[in-house]
Short mmCIF file of C-alpha atoms in Angstrom, two decimals:
data_model
loop_
_atom_site.label_atom_id
_atom_site.label_comp_id
_atom_site.label_asym_id
_atom_site.label_seq_id
_atom_site.Cartn_x
_atom_site.Cartn_y
_atom_site.Cartn_z
CA UNK A 1 15.63 -18.40 -8.87
CA UNK A 2 12.66 -19.69 -6.90
CA UNK A 3 10.90 -18.35 -3.83
CA UNK A 4 10.52 -20.56 -0.76
CA UNK A 5 6.94 -20.75 0.53
CA UNK A 6 6.45 -19.64 4.14
CA UNK A 7 3.51 -18.49 6.26
CA UNK A 8 5.15 -15.10 6.52
CA UNK A 9 4.76 -13.64 3.07
CA UNK A 10 6.44 -10.27 3.54
CA UNK A 11 8.79 -8.85 6.17
CA UNK A 12 10.22 -5.33 5.94
CA UNK A 13 13.11 -4.24 8.14
CA UNK A 14 14.37 -0.64 8.40
CA UNK A 15 13.34 0.31 4.86
CA UNK A 16 14.68 3.73 3.88
CA UNK A 17 14.02 5.82 0.77
CA UNK A 18 15.31 9.40 0.63
CA UNK A 19 15.14 11.78 -2.34
CA UNK A 20 17.48 14.59 -3.36
CA UNK A 21 15.82 17.90 -4.20
CA UNK A 22 17.09 21.42 -4.85
CA UNK A 23 16.09 22.38 -1.29
CA UNK A 24 17.52 19.34 0.49
CA UNK A 25 17.04 15.62 1.13
CA UNK A 26 13.44 14.45 1.64
CA UNK A 27 13.20 11.51 4.06
CA UNK A 28 10.07 10.08 2.47
CA UNK A 29 10.42 6.57 3.96
CA UNK A 30 12.57 6.51 7.07
CA UNK A 31 13.04 3.21 8.86
CA UNK A 32 9.79 1.37 8.11
CA UNK A 33 9.18 -2.08 9.64
CA UNK A 34 6.17 -4.35 9.30
CA UNK A 35 5.16 -7.91 8.44
CA UNK A 36 2.37 -9.49 6.41
CA UNK A 37 1.19 -13.11 6.33
CA UNK A 38 -0.26 -15.10 3.46
CA UNK A 39 -3.86 -14.36 2.42
CA UNK A 40 -3.91 -11.22 4.56
CA UNK A 41 -4.63 -7.58 3.84
CA UNK A 42 -2.87 -4.72 5.59
CA UNK A 43 -4.18 -1.17 5.22
CA UNK A 44 -1.64 1.65 5.49
CA UNK A 45 -3.36 4.84 6.61
CA UNK A 46 -2.07 8.37 6.95
CA UNK A 47 -2.37 11.96 5.80
CA UNK A 48 -1.30 13.10 2.35
CA UNK A 49 2.46 13.53 2.15
CA UNK A 50 3.31 11.04 4.89
CA UNK A 51 5.22 8.73 2.52
CA UNK A 52 2.63 6.09 1.63
CA UNK A 53 3.14 6.24 -2.14
CA UNK A 54 6.94 6.41 -1.69
CA UNK A 55 6.67 3.22 0.36
CA UNK A 56 4.92 1.47 -2.54
CA UNK A 57 7.66 2.64 -4.91
CA UNK A 58 10.31 1.36 -2.52
CA UNK A 59 8.68 -2.08 -2.29
CA UNK A 60 8.43 -2.48 -6.07
CA UNK A 61 11.82 -0.79 -6.67
CA UNK A 62 10.19 1.75 -8.99
CA UNK A 63 12.64 4.50 -8.17
CA UNK A 64 13.07 7.96 -9.72
CA UNK A 65 16.48 9.31 -10.66
CA UNK A 66 16.85 11.59 -7.64
CA UNK A 67 17.23 8.83 -5.03
CA UNK A 68 19.66 9.81 -2.27
CA UNK A 69 19.42 6.70 -0.09
CA UNK A 70 17.67 3.37 -0.60
CA UNK A 71 18.38 0.65 1.96
CA UNK A 72 16.90 -1.93 4.31
CA UNK A 73 15.65 -5.50 3.98
CA UNK A 74 12.54 -6.72 2.18
CA UNK A 75 11.93 -10.44 2.63
CA UNK A 76 9.39 -11.90 0.20
CA UNK A 77 8.63 -15.52 1.11
CA UNK A 78 11.91 -15.74 3.00
CA UNK A 79 14.16 -14.21 0.32
CA UNK A 80 15.72 -10.77 0.76
CA UNK A 81 14.84 -9.21 -2.58
CA UNK A 82 16.94 -6.12 -1.82
CA UNK A 83 20.02 -8.22 -2.54
CA UNK A 84 18.93 -8.97 -6.11
CA UNK A 85 20.28 -7.13 -9.11
CA UNK A 86 17.83 -5.02 -11.11
CA UNK A 87 17.52 -7.73 -13.76
CA UNK A 88 17.00 -10.50 -11.17
CA UNK A 89 14.40 -8.33 -9.46
CA UNK A 90 12.57 -7.67 -12.73
CA UNK A 91 12.50 -11.37 -13.65
CA UNK A 92 11.66 -12.88 -10.25
CA UNK A 93 9.86 -10.27 -8.16
CA UNK A 94 8.22 -7.34 -9.96
CA UNK A 95 4.90 -8.48 -11.45
CA UNK A 96 5.74 -12.10 -10.54
CA UNK A 97 6.11 -12.16 -6.74
CA UNK A 98 4.33 -8.86 -6.16
CA UNK A 99 2.68 -6.32 -8.40
CA UNK A 100 1.34 -2.77 -8.13
CA UNK A 101 -1.90 -1.01 -8.93
CA UNK A 102 -0.59 2.58 -8.97
CA UNK A 103 -2.36 5.71 -7.85
CA UNK A 104 -4.80 6.98 -10.52
CA UNK A 105 -4.42 3.56 -12.19
CA UNK A 106 -7.56 4.08 -14.23
CA UNK A 107 -5.74 6.91 -16.05
CA UNK A 108 -2.49 4.99 -16.52
CA UNK A 109 -3.80 2.64 -19.21
CA UNK A 110 -2.45 3.14 -22.73
CA UNK A 111 -5.23 4.91 -24.68
CA UNK A 112 -4.23 3.41 -28.06
CA UNK A 113 -4.07 -0.25 -27.00
CA UNK A 114 -7.10 -2.46 -26.51
CA UNK A 115 -7.89 -3.69 -23.02
CA UNK A 116 -7.10 -7.33 -23.86
CA UNK A 117 -3.62 -6.46 -25.15
CA UNK A 118 -2.76 -4.46 -22.04
CA UNK A 119 -3.91 -7.10 -19.57
CA UNK A 120 -2.08 -9.82 -21.53
CA UNK A 121 1.23 -7.93 -21.71
CA UNK A 122 2.56 -8.88 -18.23
CA UNK A 123 1.78 -12.57 -18.90
CA UNK A 124 3.62 -12.46 -22.23
CA UNK A 125 6.67 -10.65 -20.85
CA UNK A 126 7.03 -12.30 -17.44
CA UNK A 127 5.50 -15.76 -17.91
CA UNK A 128 6.67 -16.29 -21.50
CA UNK A 129 3.18 -17.18 -22.73
CA UNK A 130 2.10 -17.01 -26.36
CA UNK A 131 -0.61 -14.53 -27.28
CA UNK A 132 -3.35 -17.18 -27.51
CA UNK A 133 -2.50 -18.71 -24.13
CA UNK A 134 -2.15 -15.26 -22.55
CA UNK A 135 -5.56 -14.25 -23.91
CA UNK A 136 -7.13 -17.28 -22.19
CA UNK A 137 -5.57 -16.07 -18.93
CA UNK A 138 -6.91 -12.58 -19.61
CA UNK A 139 -10.47 -13.92 -19.87
CA UNK A 140 -10.03 -15.70 -16.54
CA UNK A 141 -8.73 -12.58 -14.77
CA UNK A 142 -11.43 -10.33 -16.23
CA UNK A 143 -14.05 -12.72 -14.87
CA UNK A 144 -12.46 -12.53 -11.42
CA UNK A 145 -12.66 -8.73 -11.37
CA UNK A 146 -16.13 -8.54 -12.92
CA UNK A 147 -15.32 -7.13 -16.37
CA UNK A 148 -17.44 -8.40 -19.32
CA UNK A 149 -15.32 -10.52 -21.66
CA UNK A 150 -16.25 -8.51 -24.74
CA UNK A 151 -14.34 -5.58 -23.19
CA UNK A 152 -11.07 -7.13 -24.43
CA UNK A 153 -11.75 -5.47 -27.79
CA UNK A 154 -12.48 -2.06 -26.30
CA UNK A 155 -10.15 0.86 -25.68
CA UNK A 156 -9.75 2.39 -22.19
CA UNK A 157 -11.63 5.58 -23.14
CA UNK A 158 -14.71 3.44 -23.83
CA UNK A 159 -14.80 2.25 -20.20
CA UNK A 160 -16.12 3.93 -17.08
CA UNK A 161 -13.74 4.88 -14.26
CA UNK A 162 -14.75 1.86 -12.21
CA UNK A 163 -14.24 -0.53 -15.13
CA UNK A 164 -10.81 0.94 -15.88
CA UNK A 165 -9.88 0.42 -12.24
CA UNK A 166 -10.94 -3.23 -12.53
CA UNK A 167 -8.87 -3.62 -15.71
CA UNK A 168 -5.81 -2.24 -13.87
CA UNK A 169 -6.45 -4.80 -11.13
CA UNK A 170 -6.72 -7.59 -13.72
CA UNK A 171 -3.31 -6.53 -15.10
CA UNK A 172 -1.82 -6.85 -11.60
CA UNK A 173 -3.43 -10.28 -11.14
CA UNK A 174 -2.65 -11.86 -14.52
CA UNK A 175 0.74 -13.26 -13.44
CA UNK A 176 -0.78 -14.65 -10.20
CA UNK A 177 1.47 -12.78 -7.72
CA UNK A 178 1.12 -13.59 -4.04
CA UNK A 179 1.06 -9.91 -3.10
CA UNK A 180 -0.55 -6.86 -4.70
CA UNK A 181 0.16 -3.30 -3.58
CA UNK A 182 -2.79 -0.97 -4.22
CA UNK A 183 -2.13 2.76 -4.02
CA UNK A 184 -5.39 4.68 -3.48
CA UNK A 185 -7.45 2.22 -5.57
CA UNK A 186 -10.77 3.95 -4.87
CA UNK A 187 -9.75 7.60 -5.23
CA UNK A 188 -11.79 9.68 -7.72
CA UNK A 189 -14.56 7.05 -7.74
CA UNK A 190 -18.12 7.53 -6.53
CA UNK A 191 -19.26 5.77 -3.35
CA UNK A 192 -21.12 2.96 -5.12
CA UNK A 193 -18.13 2.19 -7.36
CA UNK A 194 -15.81 2.29 -4.34
CA UNK A 195 -17.99 -0.30 -2.61
CA UNK A 196 -17.99 -2.49 -5.73
CA UNK A 197 -14.18 -2.35 -6.00
CA UNK A 198 -13.79 -3.33 -2.33
CA UNK A 199 -16.17 -6.26 -2.87
CA UNK A 200 -14.05 -7.36 -5.83
CA UNK A 201 -10.90 -7.25 -3.68
CA UNK A 202 -12.56 -9.27 -0.93
CA UNK A 203 -13.69 -11.89 -3.43
CA UNK A 204 -10.21 -12.15 -4.98
CA UNK A 205 -8.66 -12.51 -1.54
CA UNK A 206 -11.07 -15.33 -0.74
CA UNK A 207 -10.92 -17.15 -4.10
CA UNK A 208 -7.25 -16.72 -5.03
CA UNK A 209 -5.62 -16.36 -1.60
CA UNK A 210 -3.95 -13.11 -2.67
CA UNK A 211 -2.49 -10.78 -0.04
CA UNK A 212 -2.91 -7.02 -0.31
CA UNK A 213 -1.18 -3.89 0.88
CA UNK A 214 -3.85 -1.20 0.57
CA UNK A 215 -2.45 2.33 0.74
CA UNK A 216 -5.14 4.91 1.33
CA UNK A 217 -6.46 7.79 3.40
CA UNK A 218 -10.03 6.48 3.15
CA UNK A 219 -10.50 4.92 6.60
CA UNK A 220 -14.16 3.99 6.23
CA UNK A 221 -13.77 2.10 2.93
CA UNK A 222 -10.50 0.38 3.83
CA UNK A 223 -11.89 -1.08 7.05
CA UNK A 224 -13.99 -3.45 4.92
CA UNK A 225 -10.88 -5.26 3.64
CA UNK A 226 -8.36 -4.85 6.44
CA UNK A 227 -7.03 -7.77 8.49
CA UNK A 228 -4.26 -5.54 9.86
CA UNK A 229 -3.68 -1.79 10.07
CA UNK A 230 -0.46 0.23 9.84
CA UNK A 231 -0.51 3.96 10.59
CA UNK A 232 2.11 6.05 8.80
CA UNK A 233 3.17 9.53 9.86
CA UNK A 234 6.05 11.65 8.55
CA UNK A 235 7.80 8.77 6.81
CA UNK A 236 7.49 6.28 9.67
CA UNK A 237 5.10 3.56 10.80
CA UNK A 238 3.88 4.64 14.24
CA UNK A 239 1.38 1.84 14.98
CA UNK A 240 0.50 -1.61 13.67
CA UNK A 241 -2.02 -4.13 14.88
CA UNK A 242 -4.90 -6.42 14.10
CA UNK A 243 -7.81 -4.50 12.57
CA UNK A 244 -10.29 -5.97 15.08
CA UNK A 245 -8.24 -4.47 17.91
CA UNK A 246 -7.17 -1.25 16.22
CA UNK A 247 -10.44 0.23 14.96
CA UNK A 248 -12.28 0.11 18.33
CA UNK A 249 -9.25 1.33 20.33
CA UNK A 250 -6.22 2.84 18.56
CA UNK A 251 -3.21 3.38 20.85
CA UNK A 252 -1.01 6.09 19.31
CA UNK A 253 -2.30 9.67 19.84
CA UNK A 254 -2.09 10.32 16.10
CA UNK A 255 -4.08 7.14 15.40
CA UNK A 256 -6.71 8.19 17.93
CA UNK A 257 -7.08 11.65 16.40
CA UNK A 258 -7.10 10.23 12.87
CA UNK A 259 -9.95 7.89 13.75
CA UNK A 260 -11.82 10.66 15.56
CA UNK A 261 -11.71 12.77 12.38
CA UNK A 262 -13.96 10.29 10.54
CA UNK A 263 -17.70 11.13 10.56
CA UNK A 264 -19.83 8.35 12.07
CA UNK A 265 -23.48 7.62 11.38
CA UNK A 266 -24.26 6.27 14.85
CA UNK A 267 -22.52 8.87 17.00
CA UNK A 268 -23.58 12.15 18.55
CA UNK A 269 -20.02 13.51 18.66
CA UNK A 270 -18.72 15.74 15.90
CA UNK A 271 -15.56 14.83 13.95
CA UNK A 272 -12.41 16.54 15.19
CA UNK A 273 -9.50 17.91 13.19
CA UNK A 274 -5.82 17.61 13.98
CA UNK A 275 -4.25 20.98 14.72
CA UNK A 276 -1.04 22.02 13.03
CA UNK A 277 0.87 20.58 10.08
CA UNK A 278 3.05 17.49 9.64
CA UNK A 279 6.76 18.24 10.03
CA UNK A 280 9.01 18.84 7.04
CA UNK A 281 10.50 15.57 5.81
CA UNK A 282 13.65 17.51 4.90
CA UNK A 283 14.26 18.45 8.53
CA UNK A 284 12.20 16.17 10.79
CA UNK A 285 12.27 16.79 14.57
CA UNK A 286 14.79 14.96 16.72
CA UNK A 287 12.24 13.32 19.01
CA UNK A 288 8.74 12.03 18.21
CA UNK A 289 7.64 13.39 14.85
CA UNK A 290 4.10 13.93 16.11
CA UNK A 291 5.13 15.72 19.31
CA UNK A 292 4.38 19.27 18.09
CA UNK A 293 0.74 18.32 17.41
CA UNK A 294 0.20 15.87 20.27
CA UNK A 295 -1.98 16.95 23.23
CA UNK A 296 -0.27 14.37 25.48
CA UNK A 297 3.35 15.32 24.82
CA UNK A 298 5.86 15.74 27.62
CA UNK A 299 9.53 16.73 27.72
CA UNK A 300 10.99 13.41 26.61
CA UNK A 301 8.85 13.40 23.44
CA UNK A 302 10.79 16.33 21.98
CA UNK A 303 14.21 15.04 23.01
CA UNK A 304 14.35 11.35 22.04
CA UNK A 305 12.73 9.35 19.21
CA UNK A 306 10.34 6.84 20.79
CA UNK A 307 11.07 3.13 20.58
CA UNK A 308 8.47 0.65 19.38
CA UNK A 309 6.60 -1.30 22.01
CA UNK A 310 6.59 -4.89 20.80
CA UNK A 311 3.77 -7.42 21.05
CA UNK A 312 0.61 -8.16 19.10
CA UNK A 313 0.17 -4.41 18.77
CA UNK A 314 3.21 -2.27 18.09
CA UNK A 315 3.16 1.43 18.87
CA UNK A 316 5.91 4.03 18.59
CA UNK A 317 5.06 6.33 21.48
CA UNK A 318 6.62 7.12 24.89
CA UNK A 319 3.17 6.95 26.50
CA UNK A 320 3.23 3.18 25.95
CA UNK A 321 6.78 2.58 27.15
#
């Protein structure tokens, strides 16, 4: 089964992922919509617990056993991959059409396998390459991410955190997917290493034409890579837009307060904090999910869920309708 090339690489429509727990159903991803073009990078920003990691699991169909509901449409290069069986998805999409660098990826490497073996494994399993041919591809990918070639004979514990993160990225790249989902790729790294990783991602995007979904809460670092921005709150995307328009002037009240919470070097104003707590994803409010914390709320906000204002910038807020 082949994928048809289009300018629109990824389109998500009403993606839902709910989990069953002993206390109730958690609506981790609840009606997410967004699009991504070829050779583009979208940054998904939001507080911890808003559903960002669950969204990455939903895209790659890496689901736990306690799934209550999993539905929607995910078009990858024009093909709805949600209609594929698990085996078709494994053969044609996961690690071939799109791959994942998971959260704490630098700790997810197998400690008893050498780096070269681990990076080669996806190429052997998904591309059907022999070990010699796969190793040649490994050398190429390690060069792209800035890892010395003699590291193929090393074990993960012999590498620094930044180098292990680069190895995890090389594993995601080795099958040449068009899209890579990165979940908190710079967490637990020092500032210099974070900057180096972002420079690697920018170089890969330029040289290989790879698209990225960067899931993070690090606004300052992610702005270096972003072509587009999506703001996630309580399981939903509340604003999307071009990064050049979003960062100077976010539209949604949550986006505005999130940006105002970031310390700035060239500003006399102090960072603010957002009062209150996000709503429970087991029992989200009937209206706008940010209404209880929003300084601009009015009666309609608590009664009806806002609709998305369409256009170049989409925002889910009654203030913009």
